mmCIF file of C-alpha atoms in Angstrom:
data_model
loop_
_atom_site.group_PDB
_atom_site.id
_atom_site.type_symbol
_atom_site.label_atom_id
_atom_site.label_comp_id
_atom_site.label_asym_id
_atom_site.label_seq_id
_atom_site.Cartn_x
_atom_site.Cartn_y
_atom_site.Cartn_z
ATOM 1 C CA GLY A 1 192.550 40.390 72.833
ATOM 2 C CA GLY A 2 193.125 36.710 72.361
ATOM 3 C CA VAL A 3 192.480 34.326 69.523
ATOM 4 C CA ILE A 4 189.078 32.757 68.823
ATOM 5 C CA ARG A 5 189.248 28.977 68.602
ATOM 6 C CA VAL A 6 186.203 26.940 67.566
ATOM 7 C CA PHE A 7 185.775 23.379 68.903
ATOM 8 C CA PRO A 8 189.221 23.312 70.577
ATOM 9 C CA CYS A 9 188.651 20.236 72.742
ATOM 10 C CA VAL A 10 186.132 17.906 71.040
ATOM 11 C CA PRO A 11 186.580 14.258 69.972
ATOM 12 C CA LYS A 12 187.821 13.670 66.395
ATOM 13 C CA SER A 13 184.459 12.254 65.360
ATOM 14 C CA PHE A 14 182.350 15.022 66.947
ATOM 15 C CA THR A 15 179.220 16.338 65.179
ATOM 16 C CA GLY A 16 177.424 19.395 66.565
ATOM 17 C CA ASN A 17 177.157 23.154 66.636
ATOM 18 C CA PHE A 18 176.934 26.208 68.820
ATOM 19 C CA HIS A 19 175.271 29.564 68.282
ATOM 20 C CA ARG A 20 176.045 33.142 69.359
ATOM 21 C CA LEU A 21 178.764 32.562 71.920
ATOM 22 C CA LEU A 22 180.229 35.930 72.898
ATOM 23 C CA ALA A 23 183.938 36.401 72.241
ATOM 24 C CA PRO A 24 186.154 39.260 73.422
ATOM 25 C CA GLY A 25 185.596 42.452 71.480
ATOM 26 C CA ALA A 26 181.828 41.949 71.299
ATOM 27 C CA PHE A 27 181.799 39.321 68.574
ATOM 28 C CA GLU A 28 179.150 36.577 68.469
ATOM 29 C CA VAL A 29 180.527 33.283 67.169
ATOM 30 C CA SER A 30 178.556 30.385 65.743
ATOM 31 C CA ALA A 31 180.016 27.254 64.196
ATOM 32 C CA GLN A 32 179.154 23.777 62.897
ATOM 33 C CA MET A 33 181.201 20.610 62.876
ATOM 34 C CA LYS A 34 180.468 17.320 61.176
ATOM 35 C CA ASN A 35 182.484 14.149 61.740
ATOM 36 C CA GLY A 36 185.318 16.111 63.358
ATOM 37 C CA LYS A 37 185.589 18.722 60.588
ATOM 38 C CA VAL A 38 184.467 22.344 60.903
ATOM 39 C CA THR A 39 181.986 23.055 58.096
ATOM 40 C CA GLU A 40 181.063 26.647 58.857
ATOM 41 C CA VAL A 41 181.940 29.567 61.112
ATOM 42 C CA ARG A 42 179.859 32.777 61.438
ATOM 43 C CA ILE A 43 181.070 35.825 63.264
ATOM 44 C CA HIS A 44 178.775 38.800 63.946
ATOM 45 C CA SER A 45 180.164 42.113 65.235
ATOM 46 C CA LEU A 46 178.143 43.859 67.905
ATOM 47 C CA ALA A 47 180.506 46.814 68.176
ATOM 48 C CA GLY A 48 182.802 46.784 65.106
ATOM 49 C CA GLY A 49 186.506 45.994 65.260
ATOM 50 C CA THR A 50 189.215 43.460 64.485
ATOM 51 C CA PHE A 51 189.435 39.878 65.770
ATOM 52 C CA SER A 52 191.867 37.007 65.441
ATOM 53 C CA LEU A 53 190.626 33.481 64.568
ATOM 54 C CA LEU A 54 192.633 30.265 64.525
ATOM 55 C CA ASP A 55 191.803 29.032 60.991
ATOM 56 C CA PRO A 56 189.613 25.977 61.590
ATOM 57 C CA PHE A 57 190.033 24.666 58.025
ATOM 58 C CA VAL A 58 193.797 24.004 57.854
ATOM 59 C CA ARG A 59 195.939 21.458 59.691
ATOM 60 C CA LYS A 60 198.818 23.763 60.552
ATOM 61 C CA LYS A 61 198.163 26.600 62.903
ATOM 62 C CA LYS A 62 197.312 29.762 60.979
ATOM 63 C CA ILE A 63 195.802 32.823 62.600
ATOM 64 C CA LEU A 64 193.473 34.974 60.544
ATOM 65 C CA THR A 65 193.070 38.630 61.477
ATOM 66 C CA LEU A 66 189.851 40.052 60.169
ATOM 67 C CA THR A 67 187.815 43.248 60.658
ATOM 68 C CA LEU A 68 184.065 43.687 60.725
ATOM 69 C CA GLN A 69 181.898 46.814 60.927
ATOM 70 C CA LYS A 70 179.282 47.054 63.653
ATOM 71 C CA GLY A 71 176.234 44.936 62.790
ATOM 72 C CA LYS A 72 177.986 42.970 60.023
ATOM 73 C CA THR A 73 178.297 39.177 59.857
ATOM 74 C CA MET A 74 181.059 37.146 58.195
ATOM 75 C CA MET A 75 180.537 33.493 57.186
ATOM 76 C CA LEU A 76 183.573 31.369 56.636
ATOM 77 C CA LYS A 77 183.556 28.011 54.879
ATOM 78 C CA LYS A 78 186.406 25.767 53.741
ATOM 79 C CA ASN A 79 188.055 27.246 50.628
ATOM 80 C CA ARG A 80 185.967 30.412 50.629
ATOM 81 C CA LYS A 81 185.027 33.428 52.698
ATOM 82 C CA LEU A 82 181.663 35.185 52.406
ATOM 83 C CA GLN A 83 180.606 38.464 53.962
#
């Protein structure tokens, strides 16, 4: 359960990244941020299933509910979604 949030508490001008943090449901989450804007999010499923992600690319709160098969990775970028 729960909603995955990337960079929830960083300064507005933050630049950095993290790799393979484990989220509930056996999802590995990686993300990049440049000058306070998320540039990329990757989610890899270790077990298969559905997850909820607070959309990091929009100003208003929007929750995305997505499903991945075991072993698959999804890459999200602003204005497009790749699998």
